[in-house]
Amino acid sequence: MPTETAAHPLLPHLVTSLPGPKAEALIRRDQKVISPSYTRCYPLAVKRGEGAILEDVDGNRFLDFNAGIAVVATGHSHPRVVAAIQKQAAEFLHMSGTDFYYENMVELAETLARLVPGGVDRRVYFGNSGTEAVEAALKLARYHSGRDKYIAFLGAFHGRTMGSLSLTGSKIPQRRKFGPMLPVHHVPYAYCYRCAYGKSPDTCHVECVKVIEESLFKTILPAEEVAAIVVEPIQGEGGYLVPPAKFHEELRRVADKHGIILIHDEVQSGMGRTGRMFASEHFEVTPDIVTIAKGIASGMPLGAMVAKAEIMDWTPGAHASTFGGNPVSCSAALATIELLEESLIENAAAVGQHMLDRMSDWPHRFRHVGDVRGKGLMIGFEMVLNKETKERAPDLRDELESMAFERGLLILGCGANSIRLCPPLVITKDQANFAIDTLEACLRAQEK
Ligand SMILES: Cc1ncc(COP(=O)(O)O)c(C=O)c1O
C-alpha cells in the first residue's frame, strides 16, 4: 500500500507491499536458525534508523512507536550517543568493572545515585539487561534481610531468567514447563478496569492490599519471611496500567510495617519514559531498590540495580557479572541521560499529554476502545468487544497492530488486549498527530 508521504522524511513512506522481497528472504533465513521462542508480531526487517524513523531492507520508511520495546529513548542512533560510543570504543571496549576501575562506570553510578528519588545515599550494581538488574535486586533483598520469600503482582513482567521469571505473572507461555520457581506470592495489581475486586477507583487498591495483609499474612505467608515486594510503578507488559497513587503509598506502608524491602522495577517505566525521570515520581513514593535497563543507554545493553547504601551490604564475591557496566554502554548511558535532562523528558511529558488529550474521547468515539491511560510517552489502550462487560478483544488488538504496520506505523501489543504506544522520546507533535490519525483510521476501518 504505497503512501503519500514521500516528501516528509519524518513520516512513513512505503514503496513495496509488506513484507517486501528482501524482508521476505531474510525472514526465511531467520526461521531456519533463530530460536522459535521469539514472538514476532509483524514482518519488519530493519536496515537503518534515525530518530523515530526506521527504514526496512526494502527501502520502506516506518514511524516507530515502539522504540525497540521502550528502549531507544533518544531515538535511533542519536548522533551524540553514537559519538560517545565511538569515542569510548576507540579507547577501550572492556575491562571488567567487577575487577578493575574505570571512570565512566563511576560517573554513571554517581549520576544514577543522584537521579533515583528519595534524597538518600545509594549504591549501584551494573548488569547487562533488565532481568539481570531484577536478579541482582532479588539476591540483595535475600542477602540483606535474611528472608527468602517475595510478593509480586498478577500481570507483572520482570524478565525471563529463573528469579525474575518467578516474579513474572503475565502470560502462561512465559512460565509453562519452567518450574519450580522461587517462592513468590502473586497478588492483584490495583487498576480498576482489570482489578478482580473493586469497581471504584478510590477503593480498588484497598482490596488489593488487603489480599496481602488480610489473606496472605494471616493464612499462608508469615510477613517476617518476606524479603521484598517487587512492583512496577506502572505495569508495562501487563497492559500499561497506571494504578492510583494510594496503591503505591499502601505498599510502602505495608513494607515499612513488616521490615520488607520495596523494589520498584523501572526497567520499562524509567529513564524519562513517563515524562519524569522515574515513574515513581508521579506517586511520590520512595522505593528501597530500583531496577533500570531498557532506555538507560538508548539501545546499548546495560542494566542497573540502585539500592539504598545501607541495604547494599553484601561483601566481595557475593554478586558480579563480567560484562556488567561495559564502558561503551556506560558512555552511551551518560550521553542518553544528558539528552534526557536537556529536553527529552520535557518533550515526553508535553507530547505524551497532547496524545492523551487527543485520545481521551476514544472510548466514546470508537466501538472497540475500552480504556485509554498512560503517563508521558507510556500510553496504552484496551480493545474490547463489548463496552459494558469489557469483554476483551485480543484478535481485534492483533488486527489493529497489523493494520497500523500496513500503513507504516509500528505499534505493539501488551497485556491480554491492549496496545502500547512507547515511541522514542524525540518524537515531534506532527509525528504524534500522524500516529493518532493513522490509528483512528484503523479503528474506523475495524468498525466496518
Ligand atoms: C518491567 C520490566 N522488568 C524487566 C524486564 C526484563 O528486561 P530484559 O528483557 O532486558 O531482561 C522487562 C522487559 O520487558 C520489563 O518490562
Short mmCIF file of C-alpha atoms and ligand atoms in Angstrom, two decimals:
data_model
loop_
_atom_site.label_atom_id
_atom_site.label_comp_id
_atom_site.label_asym_id
_atom_site.label_seq_id
_atom_site.Cartn_x
_atom_site.Cartn_y
_atom_site.Cartn_z
CA MET A 1 0.00 0.00 0.00
CA PRO A 2 2.21 2.93 -1.21
CA THR A 3 1.74 6.09 0.88
CA GLU A 4 1.52 9.80 0.04
CA THR A 5 4.25 10.97 2.36
CA ALA A 6 7.41 10.60 0.24
CA ALA A 7 8.35 14.26 0.74
CA HIS A 8 8.11 14.12 4.55
CA PRO A 9 11.28 12.50 5.89
CA LEU A 10 9.83 12.41 9.42
CA LEU A 11 6.77 10.41 8.33
CA PRO A 12 6.37 6.89 6.94
CA HIS A 13 6.62 6.12 3.24
CA LEU A 14 6.03 2.66 1.81
CA VAL A 15 7.43 1.66 -1.57
CA THR A 16 6.63 -2.09 -1.63
CA SER A 17 3.88 -4.30 -0.35
CA LEU A 18 4.77 -5.75 3.06
CA PRO A 19 6.87 -7.68 3.58
CA GLY A 20 8.97 -6.63 0.58
CA PRO A 21 11.10 -9.20 -1.28
CA LYS A 22 14.28 -8.61 0.74
CA ALA A 23 12.42 -8.76 4.05
CA GLU A 24 10.77 -11.97 2.96
CA ALA A 25 14.13 -13.54 2.07
CA LEU A 26 15.65 -12.51 5.42
CA ILE A 27 12.67 -13.87 7.34
CA ARG A 28 13.02 -17.22 5.56
CA ARG A 29 16.68 -17.43 6.68
CA ASP A 30 15.76 -16.33 10.22
CA GLN A 31 13.13 -19.03 10.51
CA LYS A 32 15.76 -21.74 9.94
CA VAL A 33 18.27 -20.67 12.57
CA ILE A 34 16.78 -18.33 15.18
CA SER A 35 15.17 -19.62 18.38
CA PRO A 36 11.47 -20.25 17.82
CA SER A 37 10.78 -18.85 21.30
CA TYR A 38 10.78 -15.28 19.94
CA THR A 39 7.36 -13.69 19.48
CA ARG A 40 7.42 -11.85 16.15
CA CYS A 41 4.26 -9.84 15.57
CA TYR A 42 4.72 -8.50 12.02
CA PRO A 43 7.36 -8.90 9.32
CA LEU A 44 9.60 -5.86 9.91
CA ALA A 45 13.22 -6.35 8.81
CA VAL A 46 15.24 -3.28 9.78
CA LYS A 47 18.07 -1.75 7.78
CA ARG A 48 18.68 1.61 9.48
CA GLY A 49 17.09 4.13 11.82
CA GLU A 50 17.20 7.82 12.62
CA GLY A 51 15.17 9.45 15.37
CA ALA A 52 11.72 7.89 15.31
CA ILE A 53 12.04 6.72 11.70
CA LEU A 54 13.11 3.22 10.67
CA GLU A 55 13.90 2.07 7.16
CA ASP A 56 13.47 -1.59 6.26
CA VAL A 57 15.65 -3.68 3.95
CA ASP A 58 13.35 -2.87 1.00
CA GLY A 59 13.52 0.90 1.47
CA ASN A 60 10.15 1.29 3.24
CA ARG A 61 10.09 4.03 5.87
CA PHE A 62 8.20 3.45 9.15
CA LEU A 63 7.28 5.65 12.09
CA ASP A 64 8.44 3.76 15.15
CA PHE A 65 6.02 3.89 18.07
CA ASN A 66 7.59 1.02 19.95
CA ALA A 67 11.26 2.11 20.05
CA GLY A 68 12.65 -1.43 20.21
CA ILE A 69 10.16 -2.07 23.04
CA ALA A 70 10.63 1.16 25.01
CA VAL A 71 14.42 1.15 24.61
CA VAL A 72 15.73 3.77 22.19
CA ALA A 73 14.85 6.71 24.41
CA THR A 74 16.89 9.22 22.39
CA GLY A 75 15.69 7.80 19.07
CA HIS A 76 17.57 5.54 16.70
CA SER A 77 21.28 6.28 16.51
CA HIS A 78 21.19 9.75 18.06
CA PRO A 79 24.38 11.47 16.83
CA ARG A 80 25.52 12.37 20.36
CA VAL A 81 25.00 8.82 21.61
CA VAL A 82 26.80 7.43 18.55
CA ALA A 83 29.71 9.86 19.09
CA ALA A 84 30.00 8.84 22.75
CA ILE A 85 30.02 5.15 21.75
CA GLN A 86 32.63 5.71 19.03
CA LYS A 87 34.91 7.70 21.35
CA GLN A 88 34.79 5.07 24.09
CA ALA A 89 35.13 2.18 21.61
CA ALA A 90 38.37 3.72 20.31
CA GLU A 91 39.75 3.98 23.87
CA PHE A 92 38.86 0.54 25.27
CA LEU A 93 35.95 -1.85 24.79
CA HIS A 94 36.06 -3.83 28.00
CA MET A 95 37.93 -4.02 31.28
CA SER A 96 35.64 -5.96 33.64
CA GLY A 97 34.38 -3.36 36.08
CA THR A 98 33.91 -6.16 38.61
CA ASP A 99 37.69 -6.41 38.98
CA PHE A 100 39.13 -3.08 37.88
CA TYR A 101 38.27 0.62 37.82
CA TYR A 102 37.28 2.99 35.03
CA GLU A 103 35.85 6.44 35.19
CA ASN A 104 32.63 6.33 33.18
CA MET A 105 31.26 3.46 35.29
CA VAL A 106 31.84 5.50 38.44
CA GLU A 107 30.42 8.64 36.82
CA LEU A 108 27.30 6.77 35.72
CA ALA A 109 26.81 5.30 39.21
CA GLU A 110 27.16 8.79 40.72
CA THR A 111 24.61 10.10 38.22
CA LEU A 112 22.06 7.33 38.89
CA ALA A 113 22.51 7.67 42.65
CA ARG A 114 21.65 11.35 42.25
CA LEU A 115 18.68 10.75 39.97
CA VAL A 116 16.86 7.98 41.85
CA PRO A 117 14.28 9.72 44.04
CA GLY A 118 14.46 9.85 47.82
CA GLY A 119 17.48 12.01 48.60
CA VAL A 120 19.33 9.16 50.34
CA ASP A 121 22.76 7.62 49.72
CA ARG A 122 22.57 4.92 47.05
CA ARG A 123 24.93 2.35 45.56
CA VAL A 124 24.74 0.84 42.11
CA TYR A 125 25.24 -2.67 40.72
CA PHE A 126 25.60 -2.96 36.94
CA GLY A 127 24.43 -5.83 34.72
CA ASN A 128 23.57 -6.03 31.04
CA SER A 129 19.79 -6.26 30.97
CA GLY A 130 16.55 -5.79 32.84
CA THR A 131 16.39 -9.36 34.03
CA GLU A 132 19.90 -9.14 35.48
CA ALA A 133 19.01 -5.96 37.33
CA VAL A 134 16.00 -7.76 38.81
CA GLU A 135 18.02 -10.88 39.68
CA ALA A 136 20.51 -8.67 41.49
CA ALA A 137 17.70 -6.99 43.41
CA LEU A 138 16.21 -10.36 44.42
CA LYS A 139 19.58 -11.61 45.61
CA LEU A 140 20.38 -8.43 47.52
CA ALA A 141 16.97 -8.48 49.21
CA ARG A 142 17.62 -12.01 50.47
CA TYR A 143 21.19 -11.21 51.46
CA HIS A 144 20.27 -8.10 53.42
CA SER A 145 17.08 -9.36 55.04
CA GLY A 146 17.96 -12.99 55.70
CA ARG A 147 14.43 -13.79 54.40
CA ASP A 148 13.64 -15.88 51.34
CA LYS A 149 10.12 -15.09 50.03
CA TYR A 150 8.72 -12.43 47.72
CA ILE A 151 5.45 -10.75 46.82
CA ALA A 152 4.79 -9.80 43.20
CA PHE A 153 1.73 -8.94 41.10
CA LEU A 154 -0.53 -10.63 38.61
CA GLY A 155 0.17 -9.22 35.17
CA ALA A 156 3.73 -8.27 36.11
CA PHE A 157 6.69 -8.77 33.84
CA HIS A 158 10.17 -8.74 35.36
CA GLY A 159 12.20 -10.87 32.95
CA ARG A 160 12.85 -14.45 31.97
CA THR A 161 15.80 -15.77 33.97
CA MET A 162 14.73 -18.06 36.79
CA GLY A 163 14.50 -15.49 39.59
CA SER A 164 12.82 -12.75 37.58
CA LEU A 165 10.63 -15.33 35.83
CA SER A 166 9.38 -16.42 39.24
CA LEU A 167 8.11 -12.84 39.71
CA THR A 168 6.65 -12.61 36.22
CA GLY A 169 2.89 -13.13 36.25
CA SER A 170 1.95 -12.03 32.78
CA LYS A 171 1.41 -14.90 30.31
CA ILE A 172 1.27 -18.68 30.59
CA PRO A 173 3.78 -19.45 27.76
CA GLN A 174 6.40 -17.45 29.66
CA ARG A 175 6.24 -19.83 32.65
CA ARG A 176 4.91 -23.14 31.28
CA LYS A 177 7.31 -26.07 31.86
CA PHE A 178 9.93 -23.92 33.63
CA GLY A 179 9.16 -24.67 37.26
CA PRO A 180 9.92 -24.98 40.05
CA MET A 181 10.10 -21.27 40.71
CA LEU A 182 11.31 -19.17 43.64
CA PRO A 183 8.79 -18.74 46.46
CA VAL A 184 6.80 -15.79 45.08
CA HIS A 185 3.20 -14.98 46.04
CA HIS A 186 1.28 -13.12 43.34
CA VAL A 187 -1.48 -10.68 44.28
CA PRO A 188 -3.74 -8.44 42.14
CA TYR A 189 -2.33 -5.18 40.77
CA ALA A 190 -4.53 -2.20 41.52
CA TYR A 191 -6.22 -0.87 38.48
CA CYS A 192 -9.98 -0.81 38.29
CA TYR A 193 -10.52 -1.88 34.69
CA ARG A 194 -8.59 -5.06 35.35
CA CYS A 195 -8.96 -5.45 39.09
CA ALA A 196 -10.77 -8.59 40.13
CA TYR A 197 -12.26 -6.81 43.15
CA GLY A 198 -13.25 -3.18 43.21
CA LYS A 199 -15.37 -1.12 40.87
CA SER A 200 -14.40 2.26 42.26
CA PRO A 201 -11.05 3.94 41.53
CA ASP A 202 -10.96 5.14 45.14
CA THR A 203 -11.18 1.75 46.74
CA CYS A 204 -9.85 -0.97 44.47
CA HIS A 205 -6.26 -0.53 45.67
CA VAL A 206 -7.52 -1.12 49.23
CA GLU A 207 -8.86 -4.52 48.18
CA CYS A 208 -5.57 -5.41 46.52
CA VAL A 209 -3.50 -4.51 49.56
CA LYS A 210 -5.99 -6.37 51.76
CA VAL A 211 -5.08 -9.54 49.87
CA ILE A 212 -1.54 -9.12 51.21
CA GLU A 213 -2.35 -8.10 54.77
CA GLU A 214 -5.54 -9.96 55.49
CA SER A 215 -5.29 -13.01 53.28
CA LEU A 216 -1.63 -13.88 52.74
CA PHE A 217 -0.22 -12.65 56.05
CA LYS A 218 -2.98 -14.36 58.04
CA THR A 219 -3.00 -17.69 56.24
CA ILE A 220 0.00 -18.96 54.28
CA LEU A 221 2.74 -16.32 54.32
CA PRO A 222 4.31 -15.11 57.57
CA ALA A 223 5.17 -11.43 56.96
CA GLU A 224 8.53 -11.85 58.66
CA GLU A 225 9.58 -14.33 55.94
CA VAL A 226 9.06 -11.84 53.10
CA ALA A 227 12.29 -10.34 51.76
CA ALA A 228 10.74 -7.99 49.21
CA ILE A 229 7.67 -6.68 47.46
CA VAL A 230 8.52 -6.21 43.78
CA VAL A 231 6.28 -3.88 41.80
CA GLU A 232 6.29 -1.96 38.54
CA PRO A 233 5.18 1.63 39.31
CA ILE A 234 3.25 1.46 36.02
CA GLN A 235 2.66 -2.08 34.82
CA GLY A 236 4.27 -2.49 31.39
CA GLU A 237 3.90 -5.83 29.63
CA GLY A 238 0.75 -6.37 31.74
CA GLY A 239 -1.10 -3.64 29.83
CA TYR A 240 0.41 -0.19 30.55
CA LEU A 241 -1.69 0.08 33.69
CA VAL A 242 -1.47 3.23 35.80
CA PRO A 243 -2.58 2.45 39.36
CA PRO A 244 -3.90 5.02 41.83
CA ALA A 245 -1.12 6.72 43.86
CA LYS A 246 -2.64 5.30 47.03
CA PHE A 247 -1.75 1.79 45.87
CA HIS A 248 1.95 2.62 45.97
CA GLU A 249 1.57 4.51 49.24
CA GLU A 250 -0.08 1.46 50.77
CA LEU A 251 2.65 -0.89 49.53
CA ARG A 252 5.22 1.42 51.12
CA ARG A 253 3.25 1.33 54.38
CA VAL A 254 2.99 -2.47 54.38
CA ALA A 255 6.70 -2.82 53.58
CA ASP A 256 7.69 -0.43 56.37
CA LYS A 257 5.40 -2.09 58.89
CA HIS A 258 6.89 -5.54 58.31
CA GLY A 259 10.51 -4.68 57.52
CA ILE A 260 10.08 -5.71 53.88
CA ILE A 261 12.23 -4.21 51.12
CA LEU A 262 10.23 -2.34 48.47
CA ILE A 263 11.63 -2.85 44.96
CA HIS A 264 10.39 -0.69 42.10
CA ASP A 265 11.04 -2.27 38.74
CA GLU A 266 11.51 0.76 36.46
CA VAL A 267 13.05 -1.23 33.63
CA GLN A 268 10.27 -0.12 31.27
CA SER A 269 8.84 2.94 33.03
CA GLY A 270 12.13 4.61 33.99
CA MET A 271 14.58 6.90 32.21
CA GLY A 272 12.18 9.64 31.21
CA ARG A 273 9.57 7.49 29.51
CA THR A 274 6.66 8.76 31.62
CA GLY A 275 7.66 12.43 31.46
CA ARG A 276 9.58 12.15 34.75
CA MET A 277 12.98 10.50 35.14
CA PHE A 278 11.30 7.69 37.13
CA ALA A 279 7.62 6.75 37.15
CA SER A 280 7.66 6.50 40.95
CA GLU A 281 7.97 10.32 40.99
CA HIS A 282 4.32 10.52 39.84
CA PHE A 283 3.32 8.67 43.01
CA GLU A 284 5.75 10.36 45.42
CA VAL A 285 6.80 7.04 46.94
CA THR A 286 10.45 6.27 47.59
CA PRO A 287 11.50 2.68 46.91
CA ASP A 288 14.39 0.93 48.66
CA ILE A 289 15.72 -0.56 45.44
CA VAL A 290 15.15 0.49 41.83
CA THR A 291 15.88 -1.65 38.77
CA ILE A 292 16.69 0.08 35.48
CA ALA A 293 17.54 -1.08 31.95
CA LYS A 294 15.87 -0.60 28.53
CA GLY A 295 16.04 3.20 27.92
CA ILE A 296 19.14 3.79 30.02
CA ALA A 297 21.67 3.53 27.18
CA SER A 298 19.49 4.16 24.10
CA GLY A 299 19.87 0.58 22.86
CA MET A 300 23.27 -0.50 24.21
CA PRO A 301 22.97 -3.41 26.68
CA LEU A 302 23.03 -2.17 30.25
CA GLY A 303 21.07 -2.78 33.42
CA ALA A 304 21.40 -1.21 36.84
CA MET A 305 20.19 -2.05 40.31
CA VAL A 306 20.24 1.03 42.53
CA ALA A 307 19.81 0.37 46.26
CA LYS A 308 19.87 2.41 49.42
CA ALA A 309 23.50 2.30 50.57
CA GLU A 310 22.54 0.79 53.92
CA ILE A 311 20.83 -2.12 52.12
CA MET A 312 23.70 -2.89 49.74
CA ASP A 313 25.74 -4.57 52.44
CA TRP A 314 26.95 -7.63 50.55
CA THR A 315 30.62 -8.46 50.55
CA PRO A 316 33.16 -9.01 47.70
CA GLY A 317 32.29 -12.05 45.61
CA ALA A 318 28.60 -12.04 46.55
CA HIS A 319 27.47 -10.90 43.08
CA ALA A 320 29.13 -9.75 39.84
CA SER A 321 29.00 -10.02 36.04
CA THR A 322 31.88 -9.95 33.51
CA PHE A 323 30.22 -7.56 31.09
CA GLY A 324 28.05 -5.60 33.55
CA GLY A 325 28.71 -1.87 33.29
CA ASN A 326 30.55 -2.25 29.98
CA PRO A 327 32.41 1.03 29.30
CA VAL A 328 30.82 1.57 25.87
CA SER A 329 27.35 1.08 27.36
CA CYS A 330 28.23 3.45 30.22
CA SER A 331 29.27 6.15 27.73
CA ALA A 332 26.02 5.64 25.82
CA ALA A 333 24.09 5.94 29.10
CA LEU A 334 25.83 9.16 30.13
CA ALA A 335 25.06 10.71 26.72
CA THR A 336 21.47 9.47 26.98
CA ILE A 337 20.95 10.97 30.44
CA GLU A 338 22.40 14.31 29.29
CA LEU A 339 19.87 14.40 26.43
CA LEU A 340 17.01 13.34 28.70
CA GLU A 341 17.78 16.09 31.19
CA GLU A 342 18.36 18.73 28.48
CA SER A 343 14.98 18.36 26.77
CA LEU A 344 13.69 14.86 26.15
CA ILE A 345 11.87 14.27 29.43
CA GLU A 346 10.10 17.57 28.92
CA ASN A 347 9.27 16.55 25.36
CA ALA A 348 7.92 13.19 26.56
CA ALA A 349 5.66 14.93 29.06
CA ALA A 350 4.37 17.51 26.55
CA VAL A 351 3.88 15.26 23.51
CA GLY A 352 2.52 12.46 25.70
CA GLN A 353 -0.08 14.81 27.19
CA HIS A 354 -1.02 16.01 23.72
CA MET A 355 -1.56 12.40 22.65
CA LEU A 356 -3.59 11.55 25.74
CA ASP A 357 -5.73 14.68 25.20
CA ARG A 358 -6.45 13.61 21.64
CA MET A 359 -7.14 10.02 22.66
CA SER A 360 -9.24 10.73 25.73
CA ASP A 361 -12.56 10.52 23.86
CA TRP A 362 -11.69 7.30 22.03
CA PRO A 363 -13.77 5.11 24.36
CA HIS A 364 -16.80 7.22 23.32
CA ARG A 365 -15.91 7.54 19.64
CA PHE A 366 -14.78 4.02 18.85
CA ARG A 367 -16.84 0.93 19.46
CA HIS A 368 -13.91 -1.27 20.40
CA VAL A 369 -11.75 1.02 22.56
CA GLY A 370 -12.42 0.21 26.19
CA ASP A 371 -9.97 2.41 28.04
CA VAL A 372 -7.12 4.85 27.39
CA ARG A 373 -4.45 5.56 30.01
CA GLY A 374 -0.83 6.48 30.44
CA LYS A 375 1.82 8.92 31.57
CA GLY A 376 4.19 10.75 29.24
CA LEU A 377 5.05 8.50 26.32
CA MET A 378 3.95 5.31 28.05
CA ILE A 379 0.40 5.15 26.73
CA GLY A 380 -1.90 2.15 26.45
CA PHE A 381 -5.41 1.50 25.25
CA GLU A 382 -7.58 -1.55 25.52
CA MET A 383 -9.53 -3.27 22.77
CA VAL A 384 -12.85 -4.75 23.87
CA LEU A 385 -15.73 -6.48 22.14
CA ASN A 386 -18.32 -5.10 24.50
CA LYS A 387 -18.03 -1.81 26.38
CA GLU A 388 -20.35 -2.78 29.22
CA THR A 389 -18.79 -6.11 30.09
CA LYS A 390 -15.32 -5.06 28.90
CA GLU A 391 -15.04 -8.42 27.20
CA ARG A 392 -11.51 -8.48 25.89
CA ALA A 393 -10.79 -8.49 22.16
CA PRO A 394 -7.25 -9.79 21.62
CA ASP A 395 -7.99 -10.60 17.97
CA LEU A 396 -9.07 -7.01 17.25
CA ARG A 397 -5.91 -5.82 19.03
CA ASP A 398 -3.70 -8.05 16.86
CA GLU A 399 -5.56 -6.94 13.75
CA LEU A 400 -5.02 -3.28 14.67
CA GLU A 401 -1.29 -3.91 15.07
CA SER A 402 -1.13 -5.38 11.54
CA MET A 403 -3.31 -2.63 10.04
CA ALA A 404 -1.03 0.04 11.50
CA PHE A 405 2.03 -1.77 10.13
CA GLU A 406 0.44 -1.82 6.68
CA ARG A 407 0.19 1.98 6.98
CA GLY A 408 3.79 2.43 8.09
CA LEU A 409 3.17 2.82 11.83
CA LEU A 410 4.91 0.44 14.22
CA ILE A 411 3.00 -0.34 17.40
CA LEU A 412 2.99 -3.29 19.80
CA GLY A 413 0.52 -5.14 21.96
CA CYS A 414 0.75 -5.70 25.68
CA GLY A 415 -1.43 -7.42 28.26
CA ALA A 416 -4.31 -9.55 27.07
CA ASN A 417 -5.91 -7.00 24.77
CA SER A 418 -4.02 -3.69 24.92
CA ILE A 419 -1.88 -1.69 22.54
CA ARG A 420 1.15 0.12 23.93
CA LEU A 421 2.48 3.33 22.45
CA CYS A 422 6.07 3.88 23.56
CA PRO A 423 7.83 5.89 20.86
CA PRO A 424 11.33 7.34 21.21
CA LEU A 425 11.20 10.43 23.43
CA VAL A 426 12.33 12.59 20.48
CA ILE A 427 9.03 12.38 18.59
CA THR A 428 7.52 15.62 17.35
CA LYS A 429 3.91 16.71 17.70
CA ASP A 430 3.48 16.16 13.94
CA GLN A 431 4.64 12.57 14.29
CA ALA A 432 2.30 12.07 17.25
CA ASN A 433 -0.59 13.50 15.21
CA PHE A 434 0.26 11.23 12.29
CA ALA A 435 0.23 8.19 14.61
CA ILE A 436 -3.11 9.18 16.13
CA ASP A 437 -4.70 9.94 12.74
CA THR A 438 -3.48 6.56 11.48
CA LEU A 439 -4.83 4.69 14.50
CA GLU A 440 -8.16 6.50 14.22
CA ALA A 441 -8.40 5.49 10.54
CA CYS A 442 -7.64 1.87 11.52
CA LEU A 443 -10.23 1.91 14.33
CA ARG A 444 -12.85 3.31 11.93
CA ALA A 445 -11.99 0.64 9.36
CA GLN A 446 -12.34 -2.07 12.01
CA GLU A 447 -15.88 -0.94 12.76
CA LYS A 448 -16.98 -1.54 9.16
C1 LIG B 1 9.37 -4.04 33.92
C2 LIG B 1 10.36 -4.97 33.25
N1 LIG B 1 11.27 -5.59 34.02
C3 LIG B 1 12.19 -6.41 33.48
C4 LIG B 1 12.23 -6.67 32.13
C5 LIG B 1 13.25 -7.59 31.57
O1 LIG B 1 14.19 -6.85 30.82
P1 LIG B 1 15.16 -7.59 29.80
O2 LIG B 1 14.33 -8.04 28.65
O3 LIG B 1 16.16 -6.53 29.43
O4 LIG B 1 15.79 -8.72 30.52
C6 LIG B 1 11.29 -6.04 31.30
C7 LIG B 1 11.28 -6.29 29.85
O5 LIG B 1 10.34 -6.05 29.16
C8 LIG B 1 10.34 -5.17 31.87
O6 LIG B 1 9.42 -4.54 31.13
#
